[in-house]
mmCIF file of C-alpha atoms (C1' of nucleotides) in Angstrom:
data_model
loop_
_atom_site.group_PDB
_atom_site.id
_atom_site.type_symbol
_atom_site.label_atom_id
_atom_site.label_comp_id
_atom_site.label_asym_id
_atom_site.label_seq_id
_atom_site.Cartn_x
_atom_site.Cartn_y
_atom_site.Cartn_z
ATOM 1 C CA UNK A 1031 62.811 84.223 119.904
ATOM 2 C CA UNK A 1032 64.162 83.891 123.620
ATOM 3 C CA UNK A 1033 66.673 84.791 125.754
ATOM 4 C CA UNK A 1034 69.257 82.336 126.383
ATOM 5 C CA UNK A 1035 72.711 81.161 128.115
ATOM 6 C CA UNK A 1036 75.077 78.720 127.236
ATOM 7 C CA UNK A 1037 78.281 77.858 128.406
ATOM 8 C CA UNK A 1038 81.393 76.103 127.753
ATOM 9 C CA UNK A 1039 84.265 75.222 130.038
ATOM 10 C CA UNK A 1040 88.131 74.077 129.269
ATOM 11 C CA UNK A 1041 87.581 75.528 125.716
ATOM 12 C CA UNK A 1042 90.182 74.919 123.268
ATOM 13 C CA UNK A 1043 91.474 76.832 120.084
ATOM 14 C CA UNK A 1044 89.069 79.700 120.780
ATOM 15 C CA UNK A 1045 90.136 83.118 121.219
ATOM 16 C CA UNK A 1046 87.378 86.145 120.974
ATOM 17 C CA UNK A 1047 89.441 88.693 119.385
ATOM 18 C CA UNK A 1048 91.226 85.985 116.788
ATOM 19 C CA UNK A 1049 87.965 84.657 115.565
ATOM 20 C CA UNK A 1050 85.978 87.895 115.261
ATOM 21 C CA UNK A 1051 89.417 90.665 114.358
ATOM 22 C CA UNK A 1052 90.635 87.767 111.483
ATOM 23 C CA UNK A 1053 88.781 89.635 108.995
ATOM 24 C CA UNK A 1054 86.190 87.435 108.562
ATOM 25 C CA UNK A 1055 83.335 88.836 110.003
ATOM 26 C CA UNK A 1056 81.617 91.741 109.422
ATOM 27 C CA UNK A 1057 78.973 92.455 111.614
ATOM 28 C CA UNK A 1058 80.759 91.578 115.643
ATOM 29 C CA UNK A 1059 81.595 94.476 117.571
ATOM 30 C CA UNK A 1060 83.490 94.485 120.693
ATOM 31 C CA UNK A 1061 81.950 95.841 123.779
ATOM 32 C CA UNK A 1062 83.466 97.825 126.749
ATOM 33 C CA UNK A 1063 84.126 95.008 129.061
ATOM 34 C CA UNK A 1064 85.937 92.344 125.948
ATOM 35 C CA UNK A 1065 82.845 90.410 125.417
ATOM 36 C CA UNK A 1066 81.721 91.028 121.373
ATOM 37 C CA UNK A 1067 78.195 91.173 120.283
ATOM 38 C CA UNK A 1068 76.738 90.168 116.650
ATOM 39 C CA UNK A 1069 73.782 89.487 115.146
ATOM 40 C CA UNK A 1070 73.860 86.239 112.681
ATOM 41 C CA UNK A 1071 71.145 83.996 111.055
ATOM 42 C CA UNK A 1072 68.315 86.104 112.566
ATOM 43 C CA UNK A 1073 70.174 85.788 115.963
ATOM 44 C CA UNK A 1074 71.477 88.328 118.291
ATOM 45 C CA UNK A 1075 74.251 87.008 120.874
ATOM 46 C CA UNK A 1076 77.323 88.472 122.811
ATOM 47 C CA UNK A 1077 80.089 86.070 123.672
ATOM 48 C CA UNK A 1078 82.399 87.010 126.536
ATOM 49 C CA UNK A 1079 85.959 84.427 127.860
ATOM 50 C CA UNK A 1080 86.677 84.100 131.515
ATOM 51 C CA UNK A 1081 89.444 82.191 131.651
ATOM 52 C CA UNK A 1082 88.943 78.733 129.551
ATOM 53 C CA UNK A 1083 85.132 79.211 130.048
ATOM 54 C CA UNK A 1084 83.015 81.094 127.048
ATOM 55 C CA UNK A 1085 79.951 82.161 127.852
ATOM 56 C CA UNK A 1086 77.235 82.698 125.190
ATOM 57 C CA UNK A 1087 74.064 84.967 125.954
ATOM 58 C CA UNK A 1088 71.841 85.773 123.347
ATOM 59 C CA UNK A 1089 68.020 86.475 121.584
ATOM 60 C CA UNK A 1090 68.074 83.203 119.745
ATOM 61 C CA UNK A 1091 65.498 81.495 117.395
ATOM 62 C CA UNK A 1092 66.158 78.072 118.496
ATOM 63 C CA UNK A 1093 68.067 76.203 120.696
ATOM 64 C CA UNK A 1094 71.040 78.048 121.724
ATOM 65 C CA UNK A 1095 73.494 75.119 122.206
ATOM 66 C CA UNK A 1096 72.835 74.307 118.832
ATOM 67 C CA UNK A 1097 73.112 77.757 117.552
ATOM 68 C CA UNK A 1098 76.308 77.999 118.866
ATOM 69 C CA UNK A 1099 77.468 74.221 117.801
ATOM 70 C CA UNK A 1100 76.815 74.873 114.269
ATOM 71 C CA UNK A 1101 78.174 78.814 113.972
ATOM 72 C CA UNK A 1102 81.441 78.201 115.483
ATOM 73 C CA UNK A 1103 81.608 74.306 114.110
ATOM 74 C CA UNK A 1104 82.708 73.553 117.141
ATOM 75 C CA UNK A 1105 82.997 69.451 116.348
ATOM 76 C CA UNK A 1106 85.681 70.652 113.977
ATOM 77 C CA UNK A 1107 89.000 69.588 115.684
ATOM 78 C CA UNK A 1108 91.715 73.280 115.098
ATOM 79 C CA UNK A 1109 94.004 71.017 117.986
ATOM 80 C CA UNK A 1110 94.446 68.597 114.890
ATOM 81 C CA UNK A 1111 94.586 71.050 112.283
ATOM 82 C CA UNK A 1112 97.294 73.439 113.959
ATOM 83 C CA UNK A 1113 99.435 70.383 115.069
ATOM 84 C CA UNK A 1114 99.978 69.388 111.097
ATOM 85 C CA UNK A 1115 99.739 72.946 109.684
ATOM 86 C CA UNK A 1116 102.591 73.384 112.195
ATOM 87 C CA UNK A 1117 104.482 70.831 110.885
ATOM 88 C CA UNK A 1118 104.997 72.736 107.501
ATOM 89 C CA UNK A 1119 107.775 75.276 108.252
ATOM 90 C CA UNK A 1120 108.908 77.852 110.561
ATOM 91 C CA UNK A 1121 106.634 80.203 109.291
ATOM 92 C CA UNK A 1122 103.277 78.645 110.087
ATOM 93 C CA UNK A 1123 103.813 77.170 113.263
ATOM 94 C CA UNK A 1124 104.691 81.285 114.471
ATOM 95 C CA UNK A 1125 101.503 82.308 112.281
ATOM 96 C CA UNK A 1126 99.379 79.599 114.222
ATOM 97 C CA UNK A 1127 101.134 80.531 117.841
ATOM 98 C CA UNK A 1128 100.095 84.347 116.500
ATOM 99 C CA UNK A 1129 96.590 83.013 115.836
ATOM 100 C CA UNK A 1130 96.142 80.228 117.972
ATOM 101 C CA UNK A 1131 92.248 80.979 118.609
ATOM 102 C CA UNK A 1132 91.210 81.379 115.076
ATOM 103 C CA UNK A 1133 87.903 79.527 113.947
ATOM 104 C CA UNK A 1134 86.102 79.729 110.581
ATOM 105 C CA UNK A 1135 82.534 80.555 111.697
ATOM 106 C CA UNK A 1136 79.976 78.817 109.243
ATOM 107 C CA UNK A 1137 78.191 82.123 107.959
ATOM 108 C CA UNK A 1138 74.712 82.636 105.846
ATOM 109 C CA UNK A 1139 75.929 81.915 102.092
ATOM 110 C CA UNK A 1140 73.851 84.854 100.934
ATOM 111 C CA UNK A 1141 75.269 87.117 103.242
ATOM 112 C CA UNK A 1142 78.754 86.494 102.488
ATOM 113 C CA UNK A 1143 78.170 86.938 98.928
ATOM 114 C CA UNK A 1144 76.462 90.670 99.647
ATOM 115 C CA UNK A 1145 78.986 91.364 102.591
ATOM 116 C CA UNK A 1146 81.887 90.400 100.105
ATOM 117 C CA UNK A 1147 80.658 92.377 96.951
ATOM 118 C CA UNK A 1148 80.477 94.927 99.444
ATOM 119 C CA UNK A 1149 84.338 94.476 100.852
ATOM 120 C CA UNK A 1150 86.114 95.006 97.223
ATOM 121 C CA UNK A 1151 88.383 97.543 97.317
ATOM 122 C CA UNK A 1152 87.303 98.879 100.516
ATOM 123 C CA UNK A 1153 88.353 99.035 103.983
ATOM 124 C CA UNK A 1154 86.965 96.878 107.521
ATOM 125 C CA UNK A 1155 85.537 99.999 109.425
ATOM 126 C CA UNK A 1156 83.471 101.129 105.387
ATOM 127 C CA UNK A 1157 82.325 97.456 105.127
ATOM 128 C CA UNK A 1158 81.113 97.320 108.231
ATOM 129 C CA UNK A 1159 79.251 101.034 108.441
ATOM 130 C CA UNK A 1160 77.378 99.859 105.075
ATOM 131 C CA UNK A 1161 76.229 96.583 105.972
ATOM 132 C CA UNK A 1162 75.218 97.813 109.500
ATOM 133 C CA UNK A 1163 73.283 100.444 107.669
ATOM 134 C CA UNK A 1164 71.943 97.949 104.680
ATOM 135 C CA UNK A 1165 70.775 95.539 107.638
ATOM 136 C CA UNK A 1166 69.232 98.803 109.455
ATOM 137 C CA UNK A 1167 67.095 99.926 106.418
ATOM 138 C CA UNK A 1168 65.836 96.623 105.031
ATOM 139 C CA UNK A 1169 66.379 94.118 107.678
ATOM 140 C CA UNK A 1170 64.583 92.889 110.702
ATOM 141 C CA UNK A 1171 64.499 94.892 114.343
ATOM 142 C CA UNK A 1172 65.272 92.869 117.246
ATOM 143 C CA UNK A 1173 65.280 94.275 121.009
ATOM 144 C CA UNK A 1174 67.566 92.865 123.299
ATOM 145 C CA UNK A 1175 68.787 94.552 126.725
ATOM 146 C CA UNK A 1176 66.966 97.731 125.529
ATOM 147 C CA UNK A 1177 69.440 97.772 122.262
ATOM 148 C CA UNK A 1178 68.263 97.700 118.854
ATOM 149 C CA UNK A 1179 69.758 95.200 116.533
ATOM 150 C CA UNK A 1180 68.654 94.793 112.695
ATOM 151 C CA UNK A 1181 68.880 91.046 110.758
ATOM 152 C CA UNK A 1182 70.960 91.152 108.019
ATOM 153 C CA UNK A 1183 68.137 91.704 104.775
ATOM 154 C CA UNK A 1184 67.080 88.512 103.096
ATOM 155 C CA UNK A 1185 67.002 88.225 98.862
ATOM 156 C CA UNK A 1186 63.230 89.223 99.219
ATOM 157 C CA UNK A 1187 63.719 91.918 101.681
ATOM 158 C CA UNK A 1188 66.226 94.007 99.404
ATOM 159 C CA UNK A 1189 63.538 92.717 96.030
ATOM 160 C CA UNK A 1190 62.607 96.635 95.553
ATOM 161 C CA UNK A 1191 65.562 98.376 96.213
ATOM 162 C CA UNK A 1192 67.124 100.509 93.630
ATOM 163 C CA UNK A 1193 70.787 101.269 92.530
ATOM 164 C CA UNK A 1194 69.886 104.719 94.230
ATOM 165 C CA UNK A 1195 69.314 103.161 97.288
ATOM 166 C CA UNK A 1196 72.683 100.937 97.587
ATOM 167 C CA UNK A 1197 73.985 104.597 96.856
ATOM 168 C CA UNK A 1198 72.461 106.266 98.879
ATOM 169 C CA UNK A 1199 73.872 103.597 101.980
ATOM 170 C CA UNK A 1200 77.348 104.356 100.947
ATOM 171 C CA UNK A 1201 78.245 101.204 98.822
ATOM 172 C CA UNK A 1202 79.505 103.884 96.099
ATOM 173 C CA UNK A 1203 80.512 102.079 92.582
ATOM 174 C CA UNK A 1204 79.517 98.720 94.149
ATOM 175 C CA UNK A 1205 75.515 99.861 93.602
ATOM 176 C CA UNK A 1206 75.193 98.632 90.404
ATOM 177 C CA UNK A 1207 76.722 95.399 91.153
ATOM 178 C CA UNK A 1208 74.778 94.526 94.403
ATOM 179 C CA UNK A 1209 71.165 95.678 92.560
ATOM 180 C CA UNK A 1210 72.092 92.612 89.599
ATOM 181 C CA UNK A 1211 73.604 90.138 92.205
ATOM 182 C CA UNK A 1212 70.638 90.537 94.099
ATOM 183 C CA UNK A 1213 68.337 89.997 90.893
ATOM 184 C CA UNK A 1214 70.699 87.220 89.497
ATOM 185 C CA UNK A 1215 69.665 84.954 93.222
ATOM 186 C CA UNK A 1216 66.049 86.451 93.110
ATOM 187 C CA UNK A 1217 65.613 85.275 89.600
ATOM 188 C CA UNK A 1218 67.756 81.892 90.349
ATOM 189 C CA UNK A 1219 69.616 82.430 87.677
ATOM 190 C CA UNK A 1220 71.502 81.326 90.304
ATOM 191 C CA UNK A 1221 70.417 78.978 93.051
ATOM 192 C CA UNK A 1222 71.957 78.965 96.412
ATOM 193 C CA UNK A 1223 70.470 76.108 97.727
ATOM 194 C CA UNK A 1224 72.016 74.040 94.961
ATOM 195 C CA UNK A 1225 75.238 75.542 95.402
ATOM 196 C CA UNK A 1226 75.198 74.472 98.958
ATOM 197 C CA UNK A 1227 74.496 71.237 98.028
ATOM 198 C CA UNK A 1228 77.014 71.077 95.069
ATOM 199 C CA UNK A 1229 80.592 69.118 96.434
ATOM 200 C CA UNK A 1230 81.888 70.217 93.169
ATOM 201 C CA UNK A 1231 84.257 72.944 94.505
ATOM 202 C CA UNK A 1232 85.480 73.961 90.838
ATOM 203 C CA UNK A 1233 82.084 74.073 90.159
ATOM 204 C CA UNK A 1234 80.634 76.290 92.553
ATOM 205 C CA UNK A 1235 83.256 78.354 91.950
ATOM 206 C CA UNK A 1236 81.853 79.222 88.688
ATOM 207 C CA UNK A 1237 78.546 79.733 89.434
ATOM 208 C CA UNK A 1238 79.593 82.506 91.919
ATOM 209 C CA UNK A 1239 81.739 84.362 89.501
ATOM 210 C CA UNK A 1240 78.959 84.741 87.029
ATOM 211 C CA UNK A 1241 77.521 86.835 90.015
ATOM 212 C CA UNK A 1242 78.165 90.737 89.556
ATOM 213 C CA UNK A 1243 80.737 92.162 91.763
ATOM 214 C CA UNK A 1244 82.174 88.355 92.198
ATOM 215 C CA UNK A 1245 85.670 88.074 91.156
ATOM 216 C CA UNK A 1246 88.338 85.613 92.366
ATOM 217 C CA UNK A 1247 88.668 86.812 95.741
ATOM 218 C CA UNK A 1248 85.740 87.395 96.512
ATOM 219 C CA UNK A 1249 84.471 83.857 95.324
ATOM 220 C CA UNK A 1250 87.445 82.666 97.569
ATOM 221 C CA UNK A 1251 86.087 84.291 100.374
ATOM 222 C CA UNK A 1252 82.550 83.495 99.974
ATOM 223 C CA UNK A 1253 84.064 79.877 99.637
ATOM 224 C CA UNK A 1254 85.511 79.359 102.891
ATOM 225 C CA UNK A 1255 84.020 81.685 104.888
ATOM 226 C CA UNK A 1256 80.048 80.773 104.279
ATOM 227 C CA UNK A 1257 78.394 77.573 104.834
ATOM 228 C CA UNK A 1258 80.023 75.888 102.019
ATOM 229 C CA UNK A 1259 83.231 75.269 104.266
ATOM 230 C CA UNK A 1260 85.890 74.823 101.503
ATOM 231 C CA UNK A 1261 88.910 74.972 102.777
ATOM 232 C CA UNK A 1262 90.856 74.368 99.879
ATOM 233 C CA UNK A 1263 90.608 77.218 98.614
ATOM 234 C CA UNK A 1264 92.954 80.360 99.263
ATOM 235 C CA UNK A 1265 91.805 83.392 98.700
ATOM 236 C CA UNK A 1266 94.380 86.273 97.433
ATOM 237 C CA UNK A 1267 94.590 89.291 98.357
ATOM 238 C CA UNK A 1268 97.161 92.494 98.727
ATOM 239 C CA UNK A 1269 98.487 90.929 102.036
ATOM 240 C CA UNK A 1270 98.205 87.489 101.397
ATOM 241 C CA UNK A 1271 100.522 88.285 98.648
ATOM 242 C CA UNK A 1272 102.671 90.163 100.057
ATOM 243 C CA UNK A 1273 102.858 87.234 103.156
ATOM 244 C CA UNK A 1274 103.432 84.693 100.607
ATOM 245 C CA UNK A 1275 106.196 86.880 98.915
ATOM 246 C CA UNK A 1276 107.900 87.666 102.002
ATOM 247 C CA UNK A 1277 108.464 84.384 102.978
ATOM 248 C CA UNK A 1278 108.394 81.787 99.893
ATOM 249 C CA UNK A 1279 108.790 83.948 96.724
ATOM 250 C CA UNK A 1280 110.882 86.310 97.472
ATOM 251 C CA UNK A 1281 110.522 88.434 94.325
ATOM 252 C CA UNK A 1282 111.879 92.065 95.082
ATOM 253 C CA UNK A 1283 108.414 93.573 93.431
ATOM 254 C CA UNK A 1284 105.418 92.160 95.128
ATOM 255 C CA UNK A 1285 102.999 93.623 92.225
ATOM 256 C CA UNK A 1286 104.824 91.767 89.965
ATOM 257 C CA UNK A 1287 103.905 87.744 91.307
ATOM 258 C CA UNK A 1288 101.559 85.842 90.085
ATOM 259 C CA UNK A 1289 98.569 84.965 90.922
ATOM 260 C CA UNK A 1290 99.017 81.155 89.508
ATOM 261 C CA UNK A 1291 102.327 80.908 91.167
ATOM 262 C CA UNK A 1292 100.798 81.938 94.434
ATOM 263 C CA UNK A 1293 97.757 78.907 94.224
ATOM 264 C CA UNK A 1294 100.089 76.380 93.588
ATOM 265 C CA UNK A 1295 102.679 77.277 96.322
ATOM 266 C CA UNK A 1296 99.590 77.179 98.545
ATOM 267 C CA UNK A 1297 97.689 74.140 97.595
ATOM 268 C CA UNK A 1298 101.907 72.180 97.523
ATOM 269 C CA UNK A 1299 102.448 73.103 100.957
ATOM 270 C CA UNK A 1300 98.702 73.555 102.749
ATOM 271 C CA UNK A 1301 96.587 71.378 100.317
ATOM 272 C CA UNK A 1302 93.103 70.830 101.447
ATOM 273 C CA UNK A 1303 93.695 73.730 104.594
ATOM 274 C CA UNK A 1304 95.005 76.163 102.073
ATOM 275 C CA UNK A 1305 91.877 78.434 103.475
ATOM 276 C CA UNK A 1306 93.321 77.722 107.160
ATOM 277 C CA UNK A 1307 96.713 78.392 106.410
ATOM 278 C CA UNK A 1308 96.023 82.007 105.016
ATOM 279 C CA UNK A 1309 93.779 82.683 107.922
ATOM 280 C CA UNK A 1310 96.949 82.368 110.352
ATOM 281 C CA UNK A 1311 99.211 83.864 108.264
ATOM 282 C CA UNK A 1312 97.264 86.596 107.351
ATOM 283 C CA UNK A 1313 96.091 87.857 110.682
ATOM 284 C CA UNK A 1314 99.622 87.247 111.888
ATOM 285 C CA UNK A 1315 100.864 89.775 109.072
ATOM 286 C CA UNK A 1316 97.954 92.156 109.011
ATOM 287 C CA UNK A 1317 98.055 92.929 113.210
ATOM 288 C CA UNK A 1318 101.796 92.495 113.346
ATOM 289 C "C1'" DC B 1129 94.080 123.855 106.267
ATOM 290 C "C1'" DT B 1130 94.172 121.692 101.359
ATOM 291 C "C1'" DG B 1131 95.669 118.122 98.298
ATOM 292 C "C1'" DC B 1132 96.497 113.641 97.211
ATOM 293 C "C1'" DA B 1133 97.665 108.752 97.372
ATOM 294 C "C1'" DG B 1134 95.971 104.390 98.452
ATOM 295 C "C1'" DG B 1135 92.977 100.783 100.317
ATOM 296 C "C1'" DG B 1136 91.253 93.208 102.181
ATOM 297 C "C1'" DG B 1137 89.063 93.875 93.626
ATOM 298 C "C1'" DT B 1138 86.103 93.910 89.703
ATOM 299 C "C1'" DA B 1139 84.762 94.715 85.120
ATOM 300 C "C1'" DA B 1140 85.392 96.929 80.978
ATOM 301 C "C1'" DA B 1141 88.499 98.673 77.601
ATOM 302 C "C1'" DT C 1324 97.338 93.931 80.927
ATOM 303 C "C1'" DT C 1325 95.770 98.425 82.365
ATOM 304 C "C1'" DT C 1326 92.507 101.598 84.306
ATOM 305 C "C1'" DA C 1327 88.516 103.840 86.642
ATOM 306 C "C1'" DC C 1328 85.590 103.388 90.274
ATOM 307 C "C1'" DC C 1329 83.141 105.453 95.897
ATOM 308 C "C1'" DC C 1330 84.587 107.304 99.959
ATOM 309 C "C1'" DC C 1331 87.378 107.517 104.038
ATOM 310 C "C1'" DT C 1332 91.825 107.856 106.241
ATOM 311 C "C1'" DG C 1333 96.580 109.178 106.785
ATOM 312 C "C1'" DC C 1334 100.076 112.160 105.803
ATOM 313 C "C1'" DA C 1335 102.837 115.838 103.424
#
DNA sequence: CTGCAGGGGTAAA
DNA sequence: TTTACCCCTGCA
């Protein structure tokens, strides 16, 4: 671990609060002066914008150019990306003005699947108190600029921890479901490793819902917003549907569309950026 | 101040 | 297909 600095100037498609306010990240805060500060993969870093020029400071455990690289994929090209979503309608080029600095950061698989068990039926500011306090109690402590930080937990770090506990840290009726999720990876009853290395998107798919506390969305989620980068997939939630009703279906009850009806409007018109396309659209509904 | 609905779903009935 | 579930917030 070492302190380091990186910087990058005449950035493109990178805004701080877009990437970190989407609502795809649980554990960046932002600071007095703009800049946010995290903690990922056993990292701690803040990120602050002057103009086109991001600056990255941080307590890293490796290189920090590299850190960065990978985390916010930067080789992935959004200029591309938001010039044919655009193309689509009327709808997504305004979502993608909205948004115009969203990336999809390449998160821990393991954490997404604990951070999204944790974010069913529950609210950004309770997500976020639980996993800071999870990370806290059973993760790693790491001192930077006289703060304390804690590494989100690792399978083997939460190995003893009871239903009580998860209770205890707020998760309420989710307990139950992190303790045999947890136990499920431990035992490899369902192996993460394999997943990652699985193209098989379908397939995948499956293997995560057999997880506790994994339904469709949050499969989705843990889909496209973890290492495993599939951005096909599109996950569903209240405001995604109620996005996608506003402005396709047009059904004058929004409880009453379906599900089905929903995927295949969104893999017709986004195909294989489905997971891009709600991004944009869904910040640009959620913060409007 | 108290009471109550509802939230970025899932699993069980 | 419907319902309960933890806990916090917003609002009557």
């Amino acid at each position: 671990m070492k302190e380091q600095e990186y910087k990058i100037e005449k950035i493109k498609s990178f805004e701080l609060a877009d990437i970190f306010d989407c609502g795809q990240c649980f554990r960046w805060n932002k600071q007095t002066d703009r800049s946010y500060t995290g903690v990922f993969k056993g990292n701690v870093m803040n990120v602050q914008k002057q103009g086109e020029t991001v600056i990255f400071k941080g307590m890293c455990n490796g290189d920090i150019k590299e850190i960065v690289e990978d985390y916010f994929e930067l080789k992935r090209n959004y200029e591309e990306i938001k010039e044919k979503l655009s193309q689509i309608d009327i709808n997504v080029k305004t979502s993608i003005e909205y948004g115009k600095g969203i990336r999809i950061l390449n998160q821990d698989l393991w954490e997404m699947i604990i951070s999204y068990i944790i974010s069913a039926n529950n609210n950004i500011p309770r997500i976020k108190g639980i996993i800071e306090r999870l990370s806290k109690a059973y993760g790693k402590e790491i001192v930077w600029n006289g703060e304390k930080y804690y590494t989100f937990p690792t399978v083997e770090e939460l190995k003893d921890v009871t239903v009580q506990d998860y209770r205890k840290l707020g998760a309420g009726f989710r307990d139950i479901r992190l303790y045999e999720t947890v136990h499920m990876i431990l035992d490899k009853k369902v192996d993460l490793e394999q997943m990652q290395n699985n193209p098989n998107t379908l397939e995948v798919r499956e293997q995560l819902l057999t997880l506790s506390g994994v339904g469709p969305k949050v499969a989705d989620c843990i889909l496209l917003f973890s290492t495993l980068k599939r951005f096909e997939v599109f996950p569903i939630d209240v405001w995604v549907r109620r996005v996608m009703n506003e402005l396709y279906i047009k059904n004058e009850d929004e409880t009453k569309v379906n599900k089905k009806e929903i995927e295949k409007l969104a893999q017709e018109k986004f195909g294989n950026l489905a997971g891009i396309a709600q991004q944009y659209l869904f910040y640009w509904k959620r913060e409007a």
